[in-house]
mmCIF file of C-alpha atoms and ligand atoms in Angstrom:
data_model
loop_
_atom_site.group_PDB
_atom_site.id
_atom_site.type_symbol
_atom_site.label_atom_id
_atom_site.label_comp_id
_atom_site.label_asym_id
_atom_site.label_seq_id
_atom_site.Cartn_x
_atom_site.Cartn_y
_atom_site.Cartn_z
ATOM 1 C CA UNK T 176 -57.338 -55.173 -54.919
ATOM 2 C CA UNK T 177 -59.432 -53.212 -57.115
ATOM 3 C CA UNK T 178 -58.189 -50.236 -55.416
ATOM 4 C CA UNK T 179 -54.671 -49.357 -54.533
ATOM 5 C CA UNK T 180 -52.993 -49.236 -50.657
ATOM 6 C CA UNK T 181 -52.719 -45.285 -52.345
ATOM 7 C CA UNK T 182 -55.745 -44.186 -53.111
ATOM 8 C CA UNK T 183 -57.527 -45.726 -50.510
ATOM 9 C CA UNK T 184 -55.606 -43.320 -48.156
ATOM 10 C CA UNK T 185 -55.852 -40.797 -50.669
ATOM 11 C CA UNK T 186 -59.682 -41.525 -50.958
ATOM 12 C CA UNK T 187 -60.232 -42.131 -47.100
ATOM 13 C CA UNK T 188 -57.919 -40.778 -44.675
ATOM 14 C CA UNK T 189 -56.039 -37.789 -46.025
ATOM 15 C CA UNK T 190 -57.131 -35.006 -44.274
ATOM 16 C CA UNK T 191 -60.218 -36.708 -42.230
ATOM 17 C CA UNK T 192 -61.044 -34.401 -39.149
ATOM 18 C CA UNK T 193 -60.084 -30.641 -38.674
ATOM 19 C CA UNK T 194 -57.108 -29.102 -40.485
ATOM 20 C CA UNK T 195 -54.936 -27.898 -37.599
ATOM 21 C CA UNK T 196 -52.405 -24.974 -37.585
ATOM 22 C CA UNK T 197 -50.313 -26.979 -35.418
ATOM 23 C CA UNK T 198 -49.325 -29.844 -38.274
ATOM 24 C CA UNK T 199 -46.462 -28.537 -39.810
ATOM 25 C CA UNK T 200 -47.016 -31.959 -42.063
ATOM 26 C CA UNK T 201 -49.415 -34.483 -41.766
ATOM 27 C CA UNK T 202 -50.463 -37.510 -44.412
ATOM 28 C CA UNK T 203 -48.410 -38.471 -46.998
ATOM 29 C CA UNK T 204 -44.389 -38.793 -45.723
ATOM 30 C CA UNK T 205 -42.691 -41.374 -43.650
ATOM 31 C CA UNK T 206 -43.436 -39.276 -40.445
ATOM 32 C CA UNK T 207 -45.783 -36.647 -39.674
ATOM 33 C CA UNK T 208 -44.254 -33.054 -37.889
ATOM 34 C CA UNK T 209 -45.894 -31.555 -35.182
ATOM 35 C CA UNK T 210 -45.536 -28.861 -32.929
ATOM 36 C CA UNK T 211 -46.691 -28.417 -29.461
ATOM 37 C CA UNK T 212 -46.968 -25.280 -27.828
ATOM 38 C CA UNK T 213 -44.620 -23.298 -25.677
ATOM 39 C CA UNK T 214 -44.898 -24.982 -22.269
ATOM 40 C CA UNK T 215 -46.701 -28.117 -22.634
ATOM 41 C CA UNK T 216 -46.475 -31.917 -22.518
ATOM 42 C CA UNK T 217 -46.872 -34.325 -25.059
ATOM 43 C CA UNK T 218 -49.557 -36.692 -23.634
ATOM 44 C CA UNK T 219 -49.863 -40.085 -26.060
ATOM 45 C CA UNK T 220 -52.337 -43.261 -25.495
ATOM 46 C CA UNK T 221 -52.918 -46.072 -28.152
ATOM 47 C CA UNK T 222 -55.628 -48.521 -27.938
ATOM 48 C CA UNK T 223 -56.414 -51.756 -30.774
ATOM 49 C CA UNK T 224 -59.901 -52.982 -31.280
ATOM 50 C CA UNK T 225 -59.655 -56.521 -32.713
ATOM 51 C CA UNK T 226 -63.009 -58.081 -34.277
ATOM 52 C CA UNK T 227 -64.358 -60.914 -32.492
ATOM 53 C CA UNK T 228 -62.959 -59.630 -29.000
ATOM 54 C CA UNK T 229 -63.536 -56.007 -29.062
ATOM 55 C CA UNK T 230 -66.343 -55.342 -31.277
ATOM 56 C CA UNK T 231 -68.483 -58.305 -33.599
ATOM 57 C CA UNK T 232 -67.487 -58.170 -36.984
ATOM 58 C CA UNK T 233 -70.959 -57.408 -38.546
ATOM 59 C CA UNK T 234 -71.123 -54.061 -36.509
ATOM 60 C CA UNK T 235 -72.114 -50.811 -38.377
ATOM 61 C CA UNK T 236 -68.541 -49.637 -39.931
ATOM 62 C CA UNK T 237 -69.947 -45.983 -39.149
ATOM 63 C CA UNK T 238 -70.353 -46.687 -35.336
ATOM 64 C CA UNK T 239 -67.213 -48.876 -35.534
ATOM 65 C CA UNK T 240 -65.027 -45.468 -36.926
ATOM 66 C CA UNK T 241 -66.341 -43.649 -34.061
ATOM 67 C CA UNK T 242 -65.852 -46.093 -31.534
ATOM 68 C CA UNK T 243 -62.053 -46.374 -32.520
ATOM 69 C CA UNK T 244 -61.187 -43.099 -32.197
ATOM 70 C CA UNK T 245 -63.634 -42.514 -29.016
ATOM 71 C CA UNK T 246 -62.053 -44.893 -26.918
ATOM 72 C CA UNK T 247 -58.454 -43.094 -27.304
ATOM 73 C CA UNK T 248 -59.808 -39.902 -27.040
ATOM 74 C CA UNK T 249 -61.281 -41.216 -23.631
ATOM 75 C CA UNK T 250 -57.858 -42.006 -22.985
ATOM 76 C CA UNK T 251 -56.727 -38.249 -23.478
ATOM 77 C CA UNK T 252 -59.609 -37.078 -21.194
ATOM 78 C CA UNK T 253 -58.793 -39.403 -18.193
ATOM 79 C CA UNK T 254 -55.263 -37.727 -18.357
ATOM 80 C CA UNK T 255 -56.912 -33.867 -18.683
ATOM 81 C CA UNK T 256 -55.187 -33.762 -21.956
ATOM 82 C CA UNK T 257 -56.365 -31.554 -24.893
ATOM 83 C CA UNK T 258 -56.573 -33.933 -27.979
ATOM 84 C CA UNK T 259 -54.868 -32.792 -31.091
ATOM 85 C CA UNK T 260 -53.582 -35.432 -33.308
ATOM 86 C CA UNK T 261 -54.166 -38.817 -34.327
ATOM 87 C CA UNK T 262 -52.810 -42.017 -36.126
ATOM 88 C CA UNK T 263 -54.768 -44.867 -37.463
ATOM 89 C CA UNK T 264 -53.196 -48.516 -38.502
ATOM 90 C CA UNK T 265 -55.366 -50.406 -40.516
ATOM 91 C CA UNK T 266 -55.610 -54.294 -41.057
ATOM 92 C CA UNK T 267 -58.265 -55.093 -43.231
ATOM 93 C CA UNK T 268 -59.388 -58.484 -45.139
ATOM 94 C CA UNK T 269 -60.234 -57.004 -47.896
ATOM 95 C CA UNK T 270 -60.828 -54.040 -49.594
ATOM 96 C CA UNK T 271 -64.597 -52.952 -48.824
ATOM 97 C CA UNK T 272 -65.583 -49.754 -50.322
ATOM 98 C CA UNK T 273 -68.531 -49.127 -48.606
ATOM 99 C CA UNK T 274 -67.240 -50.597 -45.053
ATOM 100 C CA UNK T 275 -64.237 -47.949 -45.501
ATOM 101 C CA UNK T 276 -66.676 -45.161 -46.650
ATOM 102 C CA UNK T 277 -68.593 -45.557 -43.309
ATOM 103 C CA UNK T 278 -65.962 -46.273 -41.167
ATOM 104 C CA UNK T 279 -63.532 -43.077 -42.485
ATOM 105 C CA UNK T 280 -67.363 -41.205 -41.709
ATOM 106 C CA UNK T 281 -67.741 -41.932 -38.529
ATOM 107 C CA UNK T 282 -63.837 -41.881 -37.360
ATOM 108 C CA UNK T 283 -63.586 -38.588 -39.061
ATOM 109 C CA UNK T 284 -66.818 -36.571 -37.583
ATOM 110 C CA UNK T 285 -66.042 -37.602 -33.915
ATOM 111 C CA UNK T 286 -62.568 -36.249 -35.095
ATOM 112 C CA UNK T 287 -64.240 -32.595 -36.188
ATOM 113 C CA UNK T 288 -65.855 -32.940 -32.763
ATOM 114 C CA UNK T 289 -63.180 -32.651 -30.838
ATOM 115 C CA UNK T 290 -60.764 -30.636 -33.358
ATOM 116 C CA UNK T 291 -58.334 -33.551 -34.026
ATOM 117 C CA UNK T 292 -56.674 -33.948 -37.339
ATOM 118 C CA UNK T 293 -55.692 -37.579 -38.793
ATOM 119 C CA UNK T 294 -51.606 -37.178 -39.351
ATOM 120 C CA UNK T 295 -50.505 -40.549 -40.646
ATOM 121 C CA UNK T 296 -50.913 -44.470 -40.047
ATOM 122 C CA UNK T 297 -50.586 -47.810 -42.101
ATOM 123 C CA UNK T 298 -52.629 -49.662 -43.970
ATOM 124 C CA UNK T 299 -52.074 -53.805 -44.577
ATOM 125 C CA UNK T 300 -54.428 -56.941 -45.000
ATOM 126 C CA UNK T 301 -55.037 -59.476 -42.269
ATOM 127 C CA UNK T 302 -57.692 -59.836 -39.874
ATOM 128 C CA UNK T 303 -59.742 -56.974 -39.218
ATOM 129 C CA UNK T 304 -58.022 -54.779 -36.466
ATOM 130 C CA UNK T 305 -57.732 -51.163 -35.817
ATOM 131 C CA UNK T 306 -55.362 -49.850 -34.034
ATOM 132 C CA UNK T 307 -55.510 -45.551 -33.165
ATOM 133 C CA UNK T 308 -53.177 -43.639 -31.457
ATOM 134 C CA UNK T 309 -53.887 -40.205 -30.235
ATOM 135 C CA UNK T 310 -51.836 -37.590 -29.117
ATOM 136 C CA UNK T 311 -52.805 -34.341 -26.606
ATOM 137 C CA UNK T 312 -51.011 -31.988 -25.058
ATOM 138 C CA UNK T 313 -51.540 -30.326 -21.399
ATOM 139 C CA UNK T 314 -49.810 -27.187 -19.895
ATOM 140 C CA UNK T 315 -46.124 -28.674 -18.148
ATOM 141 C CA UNK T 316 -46.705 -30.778 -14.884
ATOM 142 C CA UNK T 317 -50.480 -30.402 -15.322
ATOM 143 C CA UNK T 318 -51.388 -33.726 -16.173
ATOM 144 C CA UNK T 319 -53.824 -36.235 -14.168
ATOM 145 C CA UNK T 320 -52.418 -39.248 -13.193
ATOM 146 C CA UNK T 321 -54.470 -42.225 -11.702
ATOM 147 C CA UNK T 322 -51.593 -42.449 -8.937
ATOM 148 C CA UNK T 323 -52.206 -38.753 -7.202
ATOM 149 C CA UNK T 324 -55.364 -38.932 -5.395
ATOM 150 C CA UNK T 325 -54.798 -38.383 -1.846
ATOM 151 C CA UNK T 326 -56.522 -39.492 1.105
ATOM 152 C CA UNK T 327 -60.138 -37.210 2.123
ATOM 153 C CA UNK T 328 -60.445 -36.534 -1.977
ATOM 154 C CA UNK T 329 -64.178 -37.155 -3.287
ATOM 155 C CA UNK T 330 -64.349 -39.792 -6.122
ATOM 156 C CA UNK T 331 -66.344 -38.863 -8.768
ATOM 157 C CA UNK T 332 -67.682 -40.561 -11.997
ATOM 158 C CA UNK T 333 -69.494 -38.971 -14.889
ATOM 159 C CA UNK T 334 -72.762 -40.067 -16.563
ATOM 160 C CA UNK T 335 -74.241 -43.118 -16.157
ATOM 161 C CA UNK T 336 -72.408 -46.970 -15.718
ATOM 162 C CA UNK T 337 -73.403 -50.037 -16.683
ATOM 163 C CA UNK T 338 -75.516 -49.212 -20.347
ATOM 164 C CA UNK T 339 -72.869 -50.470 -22.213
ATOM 165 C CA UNK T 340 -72.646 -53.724 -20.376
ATOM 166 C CA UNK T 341 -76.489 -54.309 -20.251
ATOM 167 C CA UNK T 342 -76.584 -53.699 -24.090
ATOM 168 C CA UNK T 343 -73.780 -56.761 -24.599
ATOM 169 C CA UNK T 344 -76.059 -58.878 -22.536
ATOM 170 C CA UNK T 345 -79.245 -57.991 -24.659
ATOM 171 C CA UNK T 346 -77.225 -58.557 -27.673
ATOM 172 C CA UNK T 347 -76.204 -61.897 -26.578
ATOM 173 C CA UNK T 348 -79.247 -63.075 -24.910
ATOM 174 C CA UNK T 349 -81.324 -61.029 -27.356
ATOM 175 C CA UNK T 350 -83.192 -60.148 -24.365
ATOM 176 C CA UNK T 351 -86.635 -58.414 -25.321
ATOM 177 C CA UNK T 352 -86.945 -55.279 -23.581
ATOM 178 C CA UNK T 353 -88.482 -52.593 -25.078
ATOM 179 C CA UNK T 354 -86.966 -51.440 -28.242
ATOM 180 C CA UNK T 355 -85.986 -47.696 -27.660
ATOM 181 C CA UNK T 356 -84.772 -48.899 -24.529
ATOM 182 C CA UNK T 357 -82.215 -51.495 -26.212
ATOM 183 C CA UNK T 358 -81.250 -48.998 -28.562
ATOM 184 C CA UNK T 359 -80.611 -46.624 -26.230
ATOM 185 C CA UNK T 360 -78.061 -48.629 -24.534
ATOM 186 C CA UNK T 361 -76.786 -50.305 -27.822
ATOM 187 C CA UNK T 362 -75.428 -46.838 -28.921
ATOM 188 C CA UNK T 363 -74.049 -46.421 -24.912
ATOM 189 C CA UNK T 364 -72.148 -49.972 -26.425
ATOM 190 C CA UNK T 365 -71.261 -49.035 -30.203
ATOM 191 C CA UNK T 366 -71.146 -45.023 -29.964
ATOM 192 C CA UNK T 367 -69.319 -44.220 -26.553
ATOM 193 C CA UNK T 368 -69.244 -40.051 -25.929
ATOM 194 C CA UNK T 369 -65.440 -39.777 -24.792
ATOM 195 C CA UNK T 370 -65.626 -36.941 -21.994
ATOM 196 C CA UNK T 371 -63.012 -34.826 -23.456
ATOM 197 C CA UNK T 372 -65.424 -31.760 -22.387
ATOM 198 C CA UNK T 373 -65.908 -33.078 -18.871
ATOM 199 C CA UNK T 374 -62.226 -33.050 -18.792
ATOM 200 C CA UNK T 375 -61.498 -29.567 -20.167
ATOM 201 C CA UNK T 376 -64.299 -28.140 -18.040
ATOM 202 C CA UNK T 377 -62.031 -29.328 -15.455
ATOM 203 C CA UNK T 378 -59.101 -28.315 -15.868
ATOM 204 C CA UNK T 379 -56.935 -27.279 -12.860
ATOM 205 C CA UNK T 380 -59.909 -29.193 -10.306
ATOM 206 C CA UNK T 381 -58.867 -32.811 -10.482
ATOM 207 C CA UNK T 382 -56.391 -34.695 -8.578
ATOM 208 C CA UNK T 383 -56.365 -37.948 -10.354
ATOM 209 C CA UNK T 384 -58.532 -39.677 -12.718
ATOM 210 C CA UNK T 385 -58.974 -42.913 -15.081
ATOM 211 C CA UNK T 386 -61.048 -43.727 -17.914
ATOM 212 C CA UNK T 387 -63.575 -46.622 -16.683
ATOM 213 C CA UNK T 388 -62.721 -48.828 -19.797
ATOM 214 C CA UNK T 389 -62.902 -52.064 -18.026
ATOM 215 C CA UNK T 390 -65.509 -51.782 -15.416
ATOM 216 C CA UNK T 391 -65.911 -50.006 -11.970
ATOM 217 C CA UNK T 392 -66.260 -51.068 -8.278
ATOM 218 C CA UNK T 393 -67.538 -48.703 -6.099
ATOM 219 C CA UNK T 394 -70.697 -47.700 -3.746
ATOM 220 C CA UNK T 395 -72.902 -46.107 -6.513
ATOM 221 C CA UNK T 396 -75.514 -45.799 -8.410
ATOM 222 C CA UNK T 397 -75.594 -43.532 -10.932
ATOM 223 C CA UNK T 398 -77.649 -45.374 -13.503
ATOM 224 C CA UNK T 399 -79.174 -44.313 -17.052
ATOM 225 C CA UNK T 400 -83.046 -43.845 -17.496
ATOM 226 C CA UNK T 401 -83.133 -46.912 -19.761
ATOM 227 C CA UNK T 402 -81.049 -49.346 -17.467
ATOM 228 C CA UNK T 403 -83.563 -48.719 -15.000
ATOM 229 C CA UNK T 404 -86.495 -49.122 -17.048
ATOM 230 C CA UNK T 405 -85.108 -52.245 -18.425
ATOM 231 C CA UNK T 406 -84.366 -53.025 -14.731
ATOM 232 C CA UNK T 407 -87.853 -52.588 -14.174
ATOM 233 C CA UNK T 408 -89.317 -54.177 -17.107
ATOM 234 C CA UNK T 409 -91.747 -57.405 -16.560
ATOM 235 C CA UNK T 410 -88.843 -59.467 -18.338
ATOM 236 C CA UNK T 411 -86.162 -58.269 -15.545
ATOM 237 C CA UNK T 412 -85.901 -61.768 -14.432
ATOM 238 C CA UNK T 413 -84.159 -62.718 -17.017
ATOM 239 C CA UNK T 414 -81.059 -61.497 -15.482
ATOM 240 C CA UNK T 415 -80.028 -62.933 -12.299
ATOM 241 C CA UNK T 416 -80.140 -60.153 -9.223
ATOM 242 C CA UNK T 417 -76.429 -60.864 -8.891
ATOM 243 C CA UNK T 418 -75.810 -59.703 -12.394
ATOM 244 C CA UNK T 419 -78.459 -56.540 -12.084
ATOM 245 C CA UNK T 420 -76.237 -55.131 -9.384
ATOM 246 C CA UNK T 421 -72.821 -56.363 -10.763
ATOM 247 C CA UNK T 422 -73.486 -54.364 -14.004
ATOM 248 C CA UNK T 423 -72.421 -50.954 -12.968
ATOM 249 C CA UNK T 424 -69.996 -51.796 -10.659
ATOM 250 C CA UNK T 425 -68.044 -54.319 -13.322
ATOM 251 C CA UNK T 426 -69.289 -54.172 -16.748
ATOM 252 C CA UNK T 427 -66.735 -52.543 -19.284
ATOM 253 C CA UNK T 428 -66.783 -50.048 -22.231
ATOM 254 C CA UNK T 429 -68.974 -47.436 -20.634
ATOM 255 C CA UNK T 430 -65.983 -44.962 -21.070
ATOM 256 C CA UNK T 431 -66.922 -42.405 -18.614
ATOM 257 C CA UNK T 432 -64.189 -40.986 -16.338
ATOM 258 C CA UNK T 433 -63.724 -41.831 -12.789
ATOM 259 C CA UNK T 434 -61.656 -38.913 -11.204
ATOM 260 C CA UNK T 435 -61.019 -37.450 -7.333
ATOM 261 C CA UNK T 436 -60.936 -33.761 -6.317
ATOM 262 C CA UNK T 437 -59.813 -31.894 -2.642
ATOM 263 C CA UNK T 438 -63.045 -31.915 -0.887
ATOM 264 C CA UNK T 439 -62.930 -28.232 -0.864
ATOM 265 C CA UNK T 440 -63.065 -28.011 -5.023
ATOM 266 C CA UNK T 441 -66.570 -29.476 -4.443
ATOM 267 C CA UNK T 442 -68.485 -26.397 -4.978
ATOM 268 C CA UNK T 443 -66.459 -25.118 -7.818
ATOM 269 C CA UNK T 444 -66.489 -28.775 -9.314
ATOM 270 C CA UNK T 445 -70.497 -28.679 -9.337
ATOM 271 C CA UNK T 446 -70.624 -25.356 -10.182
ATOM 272 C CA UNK T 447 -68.470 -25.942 -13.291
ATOM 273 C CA UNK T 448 -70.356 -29.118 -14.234
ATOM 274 C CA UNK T 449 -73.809 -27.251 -14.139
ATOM 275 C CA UNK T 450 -72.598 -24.513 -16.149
ATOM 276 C CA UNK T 451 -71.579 -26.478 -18.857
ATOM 277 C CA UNK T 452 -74.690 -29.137 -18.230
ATOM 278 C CA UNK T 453 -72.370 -31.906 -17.618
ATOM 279 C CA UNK T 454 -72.998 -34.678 -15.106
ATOM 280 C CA UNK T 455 -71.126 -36.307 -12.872
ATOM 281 C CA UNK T 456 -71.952 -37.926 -9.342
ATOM 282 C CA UNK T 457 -69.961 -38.512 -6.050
ATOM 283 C CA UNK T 458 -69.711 -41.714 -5.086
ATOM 284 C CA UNK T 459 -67.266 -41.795 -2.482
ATOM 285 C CA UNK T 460 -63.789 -40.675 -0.949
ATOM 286 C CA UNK T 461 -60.576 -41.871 -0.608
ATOM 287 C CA UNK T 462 -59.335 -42.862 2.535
ATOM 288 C CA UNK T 463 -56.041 -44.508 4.185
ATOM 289 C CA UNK T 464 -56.710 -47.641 3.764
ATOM 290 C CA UNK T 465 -55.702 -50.631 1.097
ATOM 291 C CA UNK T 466 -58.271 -52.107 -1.341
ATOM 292 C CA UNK T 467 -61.664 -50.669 -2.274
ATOM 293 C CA UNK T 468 -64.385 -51.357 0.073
ATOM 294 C CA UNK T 469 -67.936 -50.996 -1.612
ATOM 295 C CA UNK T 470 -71.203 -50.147 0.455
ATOM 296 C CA UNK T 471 -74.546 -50.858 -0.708
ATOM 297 C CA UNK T 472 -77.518 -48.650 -0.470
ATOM 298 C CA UNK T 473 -79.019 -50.499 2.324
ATOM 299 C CA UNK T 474 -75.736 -51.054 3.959
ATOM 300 C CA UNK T 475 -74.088 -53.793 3.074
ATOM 301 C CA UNK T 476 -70.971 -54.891 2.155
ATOM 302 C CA UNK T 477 -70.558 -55.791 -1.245
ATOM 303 C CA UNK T 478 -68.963 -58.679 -2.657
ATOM 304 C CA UNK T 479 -67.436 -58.918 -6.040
ATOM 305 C CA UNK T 480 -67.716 -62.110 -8.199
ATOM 306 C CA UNK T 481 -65.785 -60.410 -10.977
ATOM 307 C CA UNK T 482 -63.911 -57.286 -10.374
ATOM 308 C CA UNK T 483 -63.407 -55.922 -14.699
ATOM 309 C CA UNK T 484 -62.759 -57.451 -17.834
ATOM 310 C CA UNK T 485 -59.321 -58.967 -17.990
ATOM 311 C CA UNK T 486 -57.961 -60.215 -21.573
ATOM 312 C CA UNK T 487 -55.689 -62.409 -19.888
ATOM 313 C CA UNK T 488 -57.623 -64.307 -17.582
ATOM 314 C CA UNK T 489 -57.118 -67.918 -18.059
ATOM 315 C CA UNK T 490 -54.881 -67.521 -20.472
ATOM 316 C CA UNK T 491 -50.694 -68.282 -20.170
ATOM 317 C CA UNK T 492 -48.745 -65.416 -18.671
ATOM 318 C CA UNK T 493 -47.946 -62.952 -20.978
ATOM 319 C CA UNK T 494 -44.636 -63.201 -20.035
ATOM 320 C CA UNK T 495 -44.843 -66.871 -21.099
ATOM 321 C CA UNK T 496 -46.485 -66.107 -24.482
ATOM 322 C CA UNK T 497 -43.642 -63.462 -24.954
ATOM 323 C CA UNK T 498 -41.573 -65.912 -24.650
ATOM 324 C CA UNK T 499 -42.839 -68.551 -26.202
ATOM 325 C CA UNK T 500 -42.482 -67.128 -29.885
HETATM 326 P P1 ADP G 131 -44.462 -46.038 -45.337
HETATM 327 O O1 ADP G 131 -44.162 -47.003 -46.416
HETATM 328 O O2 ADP G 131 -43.496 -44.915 -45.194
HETATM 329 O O3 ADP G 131 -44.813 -46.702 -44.045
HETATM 330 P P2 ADP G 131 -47.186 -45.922 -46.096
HETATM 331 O O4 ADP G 131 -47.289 -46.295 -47.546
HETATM 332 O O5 ADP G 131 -47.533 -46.936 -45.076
HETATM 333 O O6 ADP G 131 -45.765 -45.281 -45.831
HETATM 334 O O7 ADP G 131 -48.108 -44.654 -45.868
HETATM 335 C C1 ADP G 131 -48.025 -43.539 -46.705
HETATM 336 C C2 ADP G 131 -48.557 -42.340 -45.966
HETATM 337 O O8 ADP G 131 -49.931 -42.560 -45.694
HETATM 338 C C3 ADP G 131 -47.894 -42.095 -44.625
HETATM 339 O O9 ADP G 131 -47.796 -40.700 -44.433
HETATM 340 C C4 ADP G 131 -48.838 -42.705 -43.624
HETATM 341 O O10 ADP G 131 -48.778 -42.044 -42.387
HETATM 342 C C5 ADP G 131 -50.178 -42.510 -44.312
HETATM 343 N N1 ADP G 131 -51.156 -43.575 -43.990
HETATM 344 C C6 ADP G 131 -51.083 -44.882 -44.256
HETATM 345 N N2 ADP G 131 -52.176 -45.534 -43.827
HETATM 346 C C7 ADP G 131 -52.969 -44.609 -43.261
HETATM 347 C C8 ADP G 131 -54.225 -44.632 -42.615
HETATM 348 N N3 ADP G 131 -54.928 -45.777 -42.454
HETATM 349 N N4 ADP G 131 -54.714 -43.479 -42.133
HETATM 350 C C9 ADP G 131 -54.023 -42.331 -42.272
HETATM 351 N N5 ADP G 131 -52.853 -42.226 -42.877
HETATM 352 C C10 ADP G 131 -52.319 -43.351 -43.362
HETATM 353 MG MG1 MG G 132 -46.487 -47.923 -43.550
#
């Protein structure tokens, strides 16, 4: 390596994002320090992106950077958490100056974004993989889990579903819709917005919520301006009907955040979203019973072929791979 494992973290990653008060030390010892204020939770999430099955390995190291860090931070917002910190553990195949430039670019402005500091990670050679944990805090007790809604809550989901998983499928088919169309939902695919500020605008109005990482079922439609156009589009047919309506409902990476409120939040829920000109939609309610039971718009029943992405499927249990090694 022309560089060193040092100065590439030197050069890099020392003191990408905001400087934060709260980092009593950060970079550059076996362990950062951190403190959390009076009266609050640590809240932690870590997520890997693995070329080849999260992202192709020719992708834009810029969007890639952002795209590591966005999907934790999505991870923070699903749990109403207020993002702080973050680690990054990096295996890379070689040492690409330029690659690192862009992705350390595009990690570290989403990073300023949001006021998180990089504290610490590792750095070794393999296959590319990237692997970011991020770290929050939220006031004791206050914290959304996916298990509290409660029967007569509204479900709600913000933005738009489905861009990201229309934008694989032009990729791969190299579909030709029009061009400010695709790359409209390409950066849905490469640049997700984690909605950290949905979240805080929120706080103390949300029951429960999840991040939609892997695909939603419900009885929506809250779709994007340029998924409909390309829906549309004289070339339309050249996804099957089945697959027009499955995108939404079970395409992944859209990273928008599903979450339930008391039906009698709603006015203060919309009112808080306008104010802040944020969108979210209601798309249904929770009720007693088991499952998920999704209604068309003319009325119908619908039927799942595939209900989200699942790494698994097909594959030995991962109980059996454990033990296998
Ligand atoms: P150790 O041998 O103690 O694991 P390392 O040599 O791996 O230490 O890392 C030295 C310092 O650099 C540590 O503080 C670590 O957190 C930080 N670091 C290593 N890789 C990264 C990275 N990719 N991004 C941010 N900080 C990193
Ligand atoms: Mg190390």
């Amino acid at each position: 390596m022309a560089v060193s494992e040092f100065q590439l973290i030197e050069r890099y990653f020392t003191d990408a994002g905001v400087p934060r008060d709260d980092v009593v030390w950060g970079v550059g010892d076996d362990a950062a320090i951190l403190s959390l204020p009076a009266g609050h939770e640590l809240v932690v999430s870590t997520d890997t992106l693995v070329a080849g099955v999260h992202f192709f390995a020719d992708v834009d190291p810029v969007s890639l950077g952002h795209k590591a860090l966005a999907v934790n931070l999505s991870d923070l917002a699903a749990m109403g958490a207020q993002p702080a910190w973050v680690m990054l553990a990096l295996t890379l195949p070689q040492v690409d100056e330029q690659w690192l430039c862009g992705f350390s670019q595009g990690f570290s402005s989403l990073a300023c974004q949001h006021g998180v500091q990089l504290i610490g990670g590792d750095t070794t050679r393999g296959p590319l993989s990237i692997t970011v944990q991020a770290m929050g805090f939220v006031k004791q007790g206050a914290a959304w889990r996916r298990d509290a809604a409660t029967p007569g809550d509204l479900i709600y989901v913000t933005g738009t579903l489905g861009d990201a998983g229309l934008a694989l499928q032009i990729r791969e088919r190299r579909l030709p819709f029009v061009q400010h169309h695709c790359d409209e939902l390409l950066r849905r695919l490469e640049r997700p917005t984690p909605r950290n500020v949905e979240a805080l605008a929120l706080n103390g109005l949300v029951n429960a919520a999840i991040d939609l990482s892997d695909g939603l079922l419900s009885d929506l439609g809250p779709l994007s301006s340029a998924f409909n156009a390309c829906q549309r589009d004289e070339c339309n047919e050249q996804l099957s009907s089945e697959l027009w309506q499955a995108l939404p409902l079970s395409a992944g990476d859209d990273y928008e955040l599903c979450f339930t409120i008391a039906a009698e939040k709603q006015d203060e829920v919309e009112q808080q979203l306008s104010q802040h000109g944020l969108i979210a939609h209601r798309i249904g309610v929770i009720d007693n019973g088991p499952g998920l039971r999704c209604v068309l718009s003319n009325g119908e029943l619908y039927q799942a072929q595939q209900s989200g992405y699942e790494h698994f499927q097909g594959a030995p249990g991962v109980d059996e791979q454990v033990n296998e090694r």
